[in-house]
Amino acid sequence: MQRFQCYINGEFADGEARFESIDPTTGRAWAEMPEAREADVNRAVEAARIALHDQPWSTLTATQRGKLLYKLADLVAENAGRLAELETRDTGKIIRETSSQIAYVADYYRYYAGIADKIEGSYLPIDKPDMDVWLRREPIGVVAMVVPWNSQLFLSAVKIGPALAAGCTMVVKASEDGPAPLLEFARLVHAAGFPAGVVNIVTGFGPSCGAALSRHPQVDHIAFTGGPETARHIVRNSAENLASTSLELGGKSPFIVFADADLESAANAQIAGIFAATGQSCVAGSRLIVEKSVKDRFLQILKSKAETIRIGSPLEMSTEVGPLATERQCNHVKALVARSLAAGAKLVTGGTAPEGAGFYYRPTILDCDGSASPSLENEFFGPVLSVLSFETEAEALHLANDSRFGLAAGVFTQNLTRAHRLMKGIRAGIVWVNTYRAVSPVAPFGGFGLSGHGREGGLEAALDYTRSKTVWLRTSDDPIPDPFVMR
Ligand SMILES: NC(=O)C1=CN([C@@H]2O[C@H](COP(=O)(O)OP(=O)(O)OC[C@H]3O[C@@H](n4cnc5c(N)ncnc54)[C@H](O)[C@@H]3O)[C@@H](O)[C@H]2O)C=CC1
Ligand SMILES: CN(C=O)/C=C(\CC(=O)O)C(=O)O
């Protein structure tokens, strides 16, 4: 069995215990992972705290930090194939997707490499004649990064990249489900030449490892991606250290199709939006809201596309839908489909698991018109689409916003003015018009409502890893006059 290690203070080390990682195609263990507990977490945070204030990291210029990030980007690009295979092996996400996504992760590091020496302070036009006042932008400090199992290299890159650009140090907690790619990525951090303690990567379980990390007194900021329930633990933990938080949580994203849309193109985007990554994407377009006059036609196109999707081994380039990452996830999908059917949703296609081993589930479409299906409110994080129809634009907007989540939305229409109205009216952090699930290092993402707060990607995210320091310099050589007046 392959064995992985944590990366703490520039060294590869076992954790206090070990656990087995499960291959989602067979349900059997394929690798042994280090389990970091409180003592390991403490060592990692202490290393990050020392590295933050000590040489060489604290005295590197921003340009030098950028050069290290460029080196890391090159290493990610060179090793993308190997990392992709590990992620596919450990999480079941199809190789077709992991190989292209991880190659693109290199561009995220490159983007933040370029930003490192563009994080500028400012000079304040102060209202006093004998003072120069300016704002310095300083690293926010030691950052705890807690990520889920899906797209771990992507979801950590949007934290590690900007945090390094800003001069922070960090402890990254890989998910206990599928940590292999992130633990392997630690070897690239090491090879790139980052000083010991700047980036520490551990894995372990939420209540022991994640909790110890997020409430650690030496942590200044917690960057979290995961489910809303876990986010509540993170926020409670942050009451211990008063760390700031950024939360990237789940979604129940609407995908709106008007009758005037190019239905073939919209159907391909909807298939990608809900069945890519076996639906295990936070931005999955999981609520189809389709104009009534084209509902039957559109569902027919979707049904025939869904039924010809190639389900199989995620390591095969031809596979389009692989297994869910964990048995727990698969059971959650099965149970929520059953509850939705019991509540009156009608099965258009799917709704079963294929025969054989592994955590597979067929691409599924539920027609939820006229029912109070729980699938309309609850995230599956799996390959299940819930469908509703509308007759007016106002009704479409109302249905789109009828959710506690607000992460992403898609609008398909040829009508430009309508697209603008919806784009403004939808309460979500990302609106895609006539496309879906497009991402870029340049474009921030993040949520409204239960989908969290804070933005990842883009320039703004790098600024979020800094805080300002106001510096006052008196420019007069005269002695300070009357000490008992405010100046
Ligand atoms: N908005 C976004 O960018 C994204 C959001 N997600 C969301 O993530 C969820 C799926 O991922 P899961 O791994 O199941 O999420 P999860 O919330 O169960 O776990 C996420 C991480 O939190 C850790 N954790 C668990 N309990 C903890 C505690 N008490 N204290 C500190 N850390 C703890 C876990 O060990 C894991 O590393 C979905 O809800 C999905 O929508 C996933 C990807 C992207
Ligand atoms: C967060 N994101 C885009 O804005 C996209 C992701 C991440 C994820 O949920 O896995 C994706 O669709 O892969």
Coordinates of C-alpha atoms and ligand atoms in Angstrom, one line a residue:
M1 CA 0.0 0.0 0.0
Q2 CA 1.3 3.5 -0.8
R3 CA 2.1 5.6 2.3
F4 CA 1.9 9.3 2.6
Q5 CA 3.3 11.8 5.2
C6 CA 2.6 15.2 6.6
Y7 CA 4.9 18.1 5.9
I8 CA 5.7 20.1 9.0
N9 CA 8.5 22.7 9.4
G10 CA 10.2 21.6 6.2
E11 CA 10.3 17.9 7.0
F12 CA 8.2 15.0 6.0
A13 CA 6.8 13.2 9.1
D14 CA 4.2 10.6 10.1
G15 CA 1.3 11.8 12.2
E16 CA 0.4 10.6 15.7
A17 CA -1.6 7.8 14.1
R18 CA -2.4 6.5 10.6
F19 CA -5.6 5.7 8.7
E20 CA -6.4 4.0 5.5
S21 CA -7.7 5.8 2.4
I22 CA -10.4 4.1 0.4
D23 CA -10.5 3.7 -3.3
P24 CA -14.0 4.8 -4.3
T25 CA -14.1 2.4 -7.3
T26 CA -13.7 -0.7 -5.1
G27 CA -14.5 0.4 -1.5
R28 CA -11.2 -1.1 -0.5
A29 CA -8.1 0.6 1.2
W30 CA -5.4 1.6 -1.3
A31 CA -3.1 3.9 0.7
E32 CA -2.1 4.7 4.3
M33 CA -2.4 8.3 5.4
P34 CA -0.8 10.1 8.4
E35 CA -3.3 11.2 11.0
A36 CA -2.3 14.5 12.5
R37 CA -3.7 15.2 16.0
E38 CA -3.4 18.1 18.4
A39 CA 0.4 17.7 19.0
D40 CA 1.2 17.6 15.3
V41 CA -1.1 20.5 14.7
N42 CA 0.6 22.5 17.5
R43 CA 4.1 21.8 15.9
A44 CA 2.8 22.9 12.5
V45 CA 1.3 26.1 13.8
E46 CA 4.4 26.9 15.9
A47 CA 6.6 26.4 12.8
A48 CA 4.4 28.7 10.8
R49 CA 4.5 31.4 13.6
I50 CA 8.3 31.2 13.8
A51 CA 8.6 31.3 10.0
L52 CA 6.4 34.4 9.8
H53 CA 8.6 36.6 11.9
D54 CA 12.0 35.0 11.3
Q55 CA 14.5 35.3 8.4
P56 CA 14.6 34.4 5.6
W57 CA 10.8 34.6 4.9
S58 CA 10.2 37.8 6.7
T59 CA 13.0 39.6 4.9
L60 CA 12.4 38.3 1.4
T61 CA 11.2 41.0 -0.9
A62 CA 7.8 40.7 -2.5
T63 CA 9.6 40.0 -5.8
Q64 CA 11.6 37.2 -4.3
R65 CA 8.3 35.7 -2.9
G66 CA 6.9 35.9 -6.4
K67 CA 9.9 34.1 -7.8
L68 CA 9.3 31.2 -5.4
L69 CA 5.7 31.1 -6.5
Y70 CA 6.7 31.0 -10.2
K71 CA 9.0 28.0 -9.3
L72 CA 6.1 26.3 -7.6
A73 CA 3.8 27.0 -10.6
D74 CA 6.4 25.4 -12.9
L75 CA 6.6 22.3 -10.7
V76 CA 2.8 21.9 -10.6
A77 CA 2.7 22.1 -14.4
E78 CA 5.5 19.5 -14.7
N79 CA 3.8 17.2 -12.2
A80 CA 0.2 17.8 -13.2
G81 CA -0.2 14.3 -14.7
R82 CA 1.1 12.5 -11.6
L83 CA -1.0 14.7 -9.2
A84 CA -4.1 14.1 -11.3
E85 CA -3.7 10.4 -11.2
L86 CA -3.4 10.6 -7.4
E87 CA -6.5 12.7 -7.0
T88 CA -8.4 10.4 -9.3
R89 CA -7.2 7.4 -7.4
D90 CA -8.1 8.8 -4.0
T91 CA -11.4 10.6 -4.8
G92 CA -12.7 9.0 -7.9
K93 CA -12.9 12.3 -9.8
I94 CA -12.4 11.5 -13.5
I95 CA -8.9 11.8 -14.9
R96 CA -10.3 13.8 -17.8
E97 CA -11.2 16.5 -15.3
T98 CA -8.3 16.2 -12.8
S99 CA -5.7 16.3 -15.5
S100 CA -7.0 19.6 -17.1
Q101 CA -7.9 21.1 -13.7
I102 CA -4.5 20.5 -12.1
A103 CA -2.7 21.8 -15.2
Y104 CA -4.7 25.0 -14.8
V105 CA -3.9 25.1 -11.0
A106 CA -0.3 26.0 -12.2
D107 CA -1.8 29.1 -13.8
Y108 CA -3.4 30.1 -10.4
Y109 CA 0.1 30.0 -8.8
R110 CA 1.5 31.9 -11.7
Y111 CA -1.2 34.6 -11.4
Y112 CA -0.4 35.1 -7.7
A113 CA 3.3 35.0 -8.4
G114 CA 2.8 38.1 -10.6
I115 CA 0.7 39.7 -7.9
A116 CA 3.2 39.4 -5.1
D117 CA 5.0 42.7 -5.9
K118 CA 1.9 44.5 -6.9
I119 CA 0.3 44.6 -3.5
E120 CA 0.7 48.3 -2.7
G121 CA 0.1 50.4 0.3
S122 CA -1.1 54.0 -0.1
Y123 CA -0.2 57.5 0.9
L124 CA -3.0 59.4 2.7
P125 CA -3.7 63.1 1.9
I126 CA -3.8 63.8 5.7
D127 CA -5.4 67.0 7.0
K128 CA -2.4 68.1 9.0
P129 CA 0.5 70.2 7.6
D130 CA 3.4 68.6 9.5
M131 CA 2.5 64.9 9.1
D132 CA 3.2 62.2 6.5
V133 CA 0.8 59.3 6.8
W134 CA 0.6 56.1 4.8
L135 CA -0.8 52.6 5.0
R136 CA 1.5 49.6 4.7
R137 CA 0.0 46.3 3.7
E138 CA 1.3 43.5 5.9
P139 CA 0.6 39.8 5.9
I140 CA -2.4 38.9 8.0
G141 CA -0.2 36.3 9.8
V142 CA -0.5 32.6 10.3
V143 CA -3.4 31.2 8.2
A144 CA -5.2 27.9 8.9
M145 CA -6.6 26.5 5.7
V146 CA -9.2 23.7 5.9
V147 CA -10.4 22.2 2.6
P148 CA -12.8 19.5 1.5
W149 CA -12.0 16.4 -0.6
N150 CA -13.2 17.7 -4.0
S151 CA -10.8 19.6 -6.2
Q152 CA -8.3 19.8 -3.3
L153 CA -5.4 21.2 -5.4
F154 CA -7.7 23.9 -6.9
L155 CA -9.4 24.8 -3.6
S156 CA -6.0 25.0 -1.8
A157 CA -4.3 26.9 -4.6
V158 CA -6.9 29.8 -4.3
K159 CA -5.8 30.0 -0.6
I160 CA -2.1 29.2 -0.7
G161 CA -1.3 31.3 -3.8
P162 CA -2.7 34.7 -2.4
A163 CA -1.5 34.0 1.1
L164 CA 2.1 33.4 -0.1
A165 CA 1.9 36.4 -2.3
A166 CA 0.9 38.5 0.7
G167 CA 3.8 37.1 2.8
C168 CA 1.7 34.9 5.2
T169 CA 2.7 31.5 6.5
M170 CA 0.2 28.6 6.8
V171 CA -1.0 25.2 7.9
V172 CA -3.1 23.5 5.3
K173 CA -5.4 20.7 6.5
A174 CA -6.1 18.3 3.7
S175 CA -9.4 16.5 3.9
E176 CA -9.4 13.1 5.5
D177 CA -11.2 11.8 2.4
G178 CA -8.7 11.7 -0.4
P179 CA -5.7 13.7 1.0
A180 CA -3.2 12.1 -1.4
P181 CA -2.8 14.9 -4.0
L182 CA -2.3 17.6 -1.4
L183 CA 0.2 15.6 0.7
E184 CA 2.1 14.9 -2.6
F185 CA 1.9 18.6 -3.5
A186 CA 3.9 19.3 -0.3
R187 CA 6.9 17.7 -2.1
L188 CA 6.7 20.4 -4.7
V189 CA 6.5 23.1 -2.1
H190 CA 9.7 21.6 -0.6
A191 CA 11.4 21.4 -4.0
A192 CA 10.5 25.0 -4.9
G193 CA 12.6 26.1 -2.0
F194 CA 10.1 27.8 0.4
P195 CA 11.8 28.2 3.8
A196 CA 10.9 25.6 6.5
G197 CA 7.6 26.4 8.3
V198 CA 6.2 28.7 5.6
V199 CA 3.8 26.0 4.2
N200 CA 2.9 23.1 6.4
I201 CA 0.5 20.4 5.2
V202 CA -1.3 17.9 7.4
T203 CA -4.3 15.7 7.3
G204 CA -6.6 14.2 9.9
F205 CA -10.1 14.2 11.1
G206 CA -12.4 17.2 11.6
P207 CA -13.1 17.0 15.4
S208 CA -9.4 16.3 16.3
C209 CA -7.2 17.8 13.6
G210 CA -9.5 20.5 12.1
A211 CA -10.8 21.7 15.4
A212 CA -7.3 21.9 17.0
L213 CA -6.1 23.9 14.0
S214 CA -9.0 26.4 13.8
R215 CA -9.1 27.2 17.4
H216 CA -5.3 27.4 17.9
P217 CA -4.3 30.6 19.7
Q218 CA -1.5 31.4 17.2
V219 CA -3.8 31.4 14.2
D220 CA -4.8 34.8 12.7
H221 CA -7.1 33.8 9.9
I222 CA -9.1 30.7 8.9
A223 CA -9.8 30.1 5.2
F224 CA -12.4 27.4 5.1
T225 CA -14.1 25.5 2.2
G226 CA -16.7 22.8 3.1
G227 CA -20.3 22.4 4.2
P228 CA -22.3 25.0 6.1
E229 CA -22.6 22.7 9.2
T230 CA -18.8 22.4 9.5
A231 CA -18.5 26.2 8.9
R232 CA -20.5 26.7 12.1
H233 CA -17.9 24.7 14.0
I234 CA -15.2 26.8 12.4
V235 CA -16.9 30.0 13.4
R236 CA -17.4 28.8 16.9
N237 CA -13.7 27.7 17.1
S238 CA -12.7 31.2 15.9
A239 CA -14.3 32.6 19.1
E240 CA -11.3 31.1 20.9
N241 CA -8.6 32.8 18.9
L242 CA -10.7 35.6 17.4
A243 CA -9.2 34.8 14.0
S244 CA -10.9 36.3 11.0
T245 CA -12.7 33.8 8.7
S246 CA -13.4 33.4 5.0
L247 CA -16.0 30.7 4.2
E248 CA -16.6 29.0 0.9
L249 CA -19.6 26.8 1.4
G250 CA -22.1 24.8 -0.5
G251 CA -24.7 25.7 -3.1
K252 CA -28.1 24.8 -4.7
S253 CA -27.4 26.8 -7.8
P254 CA -30.3 27.7 -10.2
F255 CA -29.8 27.1 -14.0
I256 CA -32.5 29.1 -15.8
V257 CA -33.4 28.3 -19.4
F258 CA -35.8 30.5 -21.4
A259 CA -37.6 29.3 -24.4
D260 CA -35.6 31.5 -26.7
A261 CA -32.3 29.9 -25.6
D262 CA -30.2 27.7 -27.9
L263 CA -31.5 24.5 -26.2
E264 CA -28.8 22.2 -27.5
S265 CA -26.1 24.5 -26.1
A266 CA -28.0 25.0 -22.8
A267 CA -28.4 21.2 -22.5
N268 CA -24.7 20.6 -22.9
A269 CA -24.0 23.3 -20.3
Q270 CA -26.6 21.8 -17.9
I271 CA -25.1 18.3 -18.3
A272 CA -21.6 19.7 -17.5
G273 CA -23.1 21.8 -14.7
I274 CA -24.7 18.9 -12.9
F275 CA -22.9 15.7 -14.0
A276 CA -19.3 16.8 -14.4
A277 CA -17.2 15.7 -11.4
T278 CA -20.2 13.4 -10.7
G279 CA -22.0 16.5 -9.4
Q280 CA -19.4 17.0 -6.7
S281 CA -18.9 20.6 -7.4
C282 CA -19.9 23.5 -5.1
V283 CA -21.2 25.4 -8.1
A284 CA -23.2 22.5 -9.5
G285 CA -26.2 23.8 -11.4
S286 CA -28.5 21.5 -9.4
R287 CA -31.8 23.3 -9.9
L288 CA -33.0 23.5 -13.5
I289 CA -35.6 26.3 -13.8
V290 CA -37.0 26.0 -17.4
E291 CA -39.7 27.9 -19.3
K292 CA -42.9 25.8 -19.3
S293 CA -43.3 26.0 -23.1
V294 CA -40.0 24.2 -23.7
K295 CA -39.9 22.0 -20.6
D296 CA -40.8 18.7 -22.2
R297 CA -38.5 19.3 -25.2
F298 CA -35.6 20.3 -23.0
L299 CA -36.0 17.4 -20.6
Q300 CA -36.1 15.0 -23.6
I301 CA -32.7 16.4 -24.8
L302 CA -31.3 16.1 -21.3
K303 CA -32.7 12.6 -20.7
S304 CA -31.1 11.2 -23.9
K305 CA -27.8 12.9 -23.1
A306 CA -27.8 11.7 -19.5
E307 CA -28.6 8.1 -20.6
T308 CA -25.6 7.9 -22.9
I309 CA -23.1 9.2 -20.4
R310 CA -20.2 6.8 -20.0
I311 CA -20.0 5.6 -16.4
G312 CA -16.8 3.7 -15.5
S313 CA -13.3 3.7 -14.1
P314 CA -12.3 7.3 -13.4
L315 CA -8.8 6.5 -14.6
E316 CA -10.0 5.9 -18.1
M317 CA -9.9 9.0 -20.3
S318 CA -13.2 8.0 -22.0
T319 CA -15.1 7.9 -18.7
E320 CA -17.5 10.8 -18.1
V321 CA -19.0 9.9 -14.7
G322 CA -17.0 8.2 -12.1
P323 CA -17.9 7.1 -8.5
L324 CA -18.8 9.4 -5.7
A325 CA -15.9 10.0 -3.4
T326 CA -17.1 8.2 -0.3
E327 CA -19.7 5.7 0.7
R328 CA -21.2 8.3 3.1
Q329 CA -21.7 10.6 0.1
C330 CA -23.2 7.8 -1.9
N331 CA -25.6 6.9 0.9
H332 CA -26.6 10.6 1.3
V333 CA -27.5 10.8 -2.4
K334 CA -29.5 7.6 -2.3
A335 CA -31.4 8.7 0.8
L336 CA -32.2 12.2 -0.5
V337 CA -33.4 10.8 -3.8
A338 CA -35.7 8.4 -1.9
R339 CA -37.1 11.2 0.3
S340 CA -37.7 13.4 -2.8
L341 CA -39.6 10.6 -4.6
A342 CA -41.6 10.1 -1.5
A343 CA -42.4 13.8 -1.4
G344 CA -43.8 13.6 -5.0
A345 CA -40.9 14.3 -7.3
K346 CA -41.1 12.2 -10.5
L347 CA -38.1 10.3 -11.8
V348 CA -37.2 11.3 -15.4
T349 CA -34.1 9.1 -15.5
G350 CA -31.5 7.4 -13.2
G351 CA -32.4 7.0 -9.6
T352 CA -30.3 3.8 -9.1
A353 CA -26.8 2.6 -8.6
P354 CA -25.2 0.5 -11.3
E355 CA -24.4 -3.2 -10.3
G356 CA -21.0 -3.9 -8.9
A357 CA -18.5 -2.5 -6.5
G358 CA -17.7 1.1 -5.8
F359 CA -19.7 4.2 -4.9
Y360 CA -21.4 4.8 -8.3
Y361 CA -24.8 6.4 -8.8
R362 CA -26.5 7.0 -12.2
P363 CA -27.0 10.5 -13.5
T364 CA -30.5 11.3 -12.2
I365 CA -33.1 13.9 -13.1
L366 CA -36.1 14.6 -10.9
D367 CA -39.1 16.5 -12.1
C368 CA -40.1 18.5 -9.0
D369 CA -43.0 20.5 -10.4
G370 CA -46.0 20.5 -8.1
S371 CA -44.1 18.8 -5.3
A372 CA -42.3 20.0 -2.1
S373 CA -39.3 17.9 -2.9
P374 CA -36.4 18.2 -0.4
S375 CA -34.0 18.0 -3.3
L376 CA -34.9 21.6 -4.1
E377 CA -33.4 22.8 -0.8
N378 CA -30.7 20.4 0.1
E379 CA -27.3 20.0 -1.5
F380 CA -26.8 16.5 -3.0
F381 CA -23.1 17.1 -4.0
G382 CA -23.9 14.3 -6.4
P383 CA -25.3 13.7 -9.9
V384 CA -28.9 14.6 -9.3
L385 CA -30.8 17.4 -11.1
S386 CA -34.1 18.8 -9.7
V387 CA -36.4 20.5 -12.3
L388 CA -39.0 23.2 -11.9
S389 CA -40.8 25.2 -14.6
F390 CA -42.0 28.8 -14.9
E391 CA -44.2 31.0 -17.1
T392 CA -42.9 34.5 -16.5
E393 CA -39.5 36.1 -16.0
A394 CA -40.6 37.3 -12.5
E395 CA -41.5 33.7 -11.6
A396 CA -38.1 32.5 -12.9
L397 CA -36.3 35.1 -10.7
H398 CA -38.4 34.3 -7.7
L399 CA -37.6 30.5 -8.0
A400 CA -33.9 31.2 -8.6
N401 CA -33.7 33.2 -5.4
D402 CA -35.9 30.8 -3.4
S403 CA -32.9 29.2 -1.6
R404 CA -30.8 29.8 1.5
F405 CA -27.7 29.3 -0.7
G406 CA -26.3 31.9 -3.1
L407 CA -23.2 30.6 -4.7
A408 CA -23.7 30.5 -8.5
A409 CA -26.4 30.8 -11.2
G410 CA -26.7 30.2 -14.9
V411 CA -29.0 32.1 -17.3
F412 CA -29.7 30.9 -20.9
T413 CA -31.5 33.3 -23.1
Q414 CA -30.9 35.2 -26.4
N415 CA -32.6 38.3 -24.9
L416 CA -29.8 40.7 -23.9
T417 CA -32.0 43.1 -21.8
R418 CA -33.5 40.1 -19.9
A419 CA -30.1 38.7 -19.3
H420 CA -29.0 42.0 -17.7
R421 CA -32.2 42.2 -15.5
L422 CA -31.6 38.6 -14.2
M423 CA -27.9 39.1 -13.7
K424 CA -28.7 42.0 -11.4
G425 CA -31.7 40.4 -9.7
I426 CA -30.1 37.0 -8.8
R427 CA -28.7 36.7 -5.3
A428 CA -25.5 34.7 -6.0
G429 CA -21.7 35.4 -6.0
I430 CA -21.3 34.3 -9.7
V431 CA -23.8 34.6 -12.6
W432 CA -22.9 32.8 -15.8
V433 CA -24.9 33.9 -18.9
N434 CA -25.1 31.4 -21.8
T435 CA -22.2 29.4 -20.2
Y436 CA -21.6 27.5 -17.0
R437 CA -18.8 26.5 -14.6
A438 CA -16.2 28.7 -16.2
V439 CA -13.4 29.7 -13.8
S440 CA -10.2 31.7 -14.0
P441 CA -7.5 32.9 -11.6
V442 CA -8.5 36.5 -12.6
A443 CA -12.1 36.1 -11.6
P444 CA -13.2 35.9 -7.9
F445 CA -15.8 33.5 -6.7
G446 CA -17.6 33.1 -3.4
G447 CA -21.1 33.1 -2.0
F448 CA -24.1 35.0 -0.6
G449 CA -26.2 33.6 2.3
L450 CA -25.5 30.1 3.4
S451 CA -22.9 29.8 0.6
G452 CA -20.5 31.8 2.9
H453 CA -18.6 35.0 2.7
G454 CA -15.2 36.1 1.3
R455 CA -14.0 35.8 -2.2
E456 CA -11.3 33.5 -3.7
G457 CA -9.4 34.1 -6.9
G458 CA -8.6 37.5 -8.4
L459 CA -6.6 40.4 -6.9
E460 CA -9.1 41.1 -4.1
A461 CA -8.3 37.7 -2.6
A462 CA -4.6 38.6 -2.2
L463 CA -5.6 41.8 -0.4
D464 CA -7.7 39.7 2.0
Y465 CA -4.5 38.0 3.2
T466 CA -3.1 41.4 4.3
R467 CA -4.1 44.0 6.9
S468 CA -3.1 47.6 6.8
K469 CA -0.8 49.3 9.3
T470 CA -1.2 53.1 9.5
V471 CA 2.1 54.9 10.0
W472 CA 2.3 58.5 11.2
L473 CA 5.5 60.5 10.7
R474 CA 5.8 64.0 12.0
T475 CA 7.8 66.1 9.6
S476 CA 8.4 69.2 11.8
D477 CA 11.6 69.7 13.7
D478 CA 9.9 72.0 16.2
P479 CA 9.4 70.5 19.7
I480 CA 6.0 69.1 20.3
P481 CA 3.9 71.9 21.8
D482 CA 1.1 71.9 24.4
P483 CA 0.8 68.2 25.4
F484 CA -2.9 68.6 26.5
V485 CA -4.5 69.2 23.1
M486 CA -5.4 66.6 20.6
R487 CA -3.5 66.9 17.4
Ligands
LIG1 N1 -17.8 27.2 -2.1 C1 -16.8 26.4 -2.5 O1 -15.9 26.9 -3.1 C2 -16.9 25.0 -2.2 C3 -17.7 24.4 -1.3 N2 -17.7 23.0 -1.1 C4 -18.6 22.4 -0.1 O2 -17.9 21.4 0.7 C5 -18.8 20.3 1.1 C6 -18.3 19.0 0.7 O3 -17.1 18.7 1.3 P1 -16.9 17.9 2.7 O4 -15.4 17.5 2.7 O5 -17.9 16.9 2.8 O6 -17.1 19.1 3.7 P2 -17.0 19.1 5.3 O7 -17.5 20.4 5.7 O8 -17.4 17.9 5.9 O9 -15.4 19.1 5.5 C7 -14.5 20.1 5.1 C8 -13.2 20.1 5.9 O10 -13.6 20.5 7.2 C9 -13.0 19.6 8.2 N3 -13.7 19.6 9.4 C10 -14.8 18.8 9.7 N4 -15.2 19.0 11.0 C11 -14.5 20.0 11.5 C12 -14.4 20.7 12.7 N5 -15.3 20.4 13.7 N6 -13.5 21.7 12.9 C13 -12.6 22.0 11.9 N7 -12.6 21.3 10.7 C14 -13.5 20.4 10.5 C15 -12.9 18.3 7.4 O11 -12.0 17.4 8.0 C16 -12.5 18.7 6.0 O12 -11.1 18.9 5.9 C17 -20.1 20.6 0.3 O13 -21.1 21.2 1.1 C18 -19.6 21.6 -0.8 O14 -20.6 22.4 -1.3 C19 -16.9 22.2 -1.8 C20 -16.1 22.8 -2.8 C21 -16.0 24.1 -3.1
LIG2 C1 -15.3 26.9 -6.8 N1 -15.5 26.7 -8.2 C2 -15.7 27.7 -9.1 O1 -16.0 28.8 -9.0 C3 -15.4 25.5 -8.9 C4 -15.1 24.3 -8.6 C5 -14.6 23.8 -7.3 C6 -15.4 22.6 -6.8 O2 -16.4 22.8 -6.3 O3 -14.9 21.5 -7.0 C7 -15.4 23.3 -9.6 O4 -16.5 23.3 -10.2 O5 -14.6 22.4 -9.8

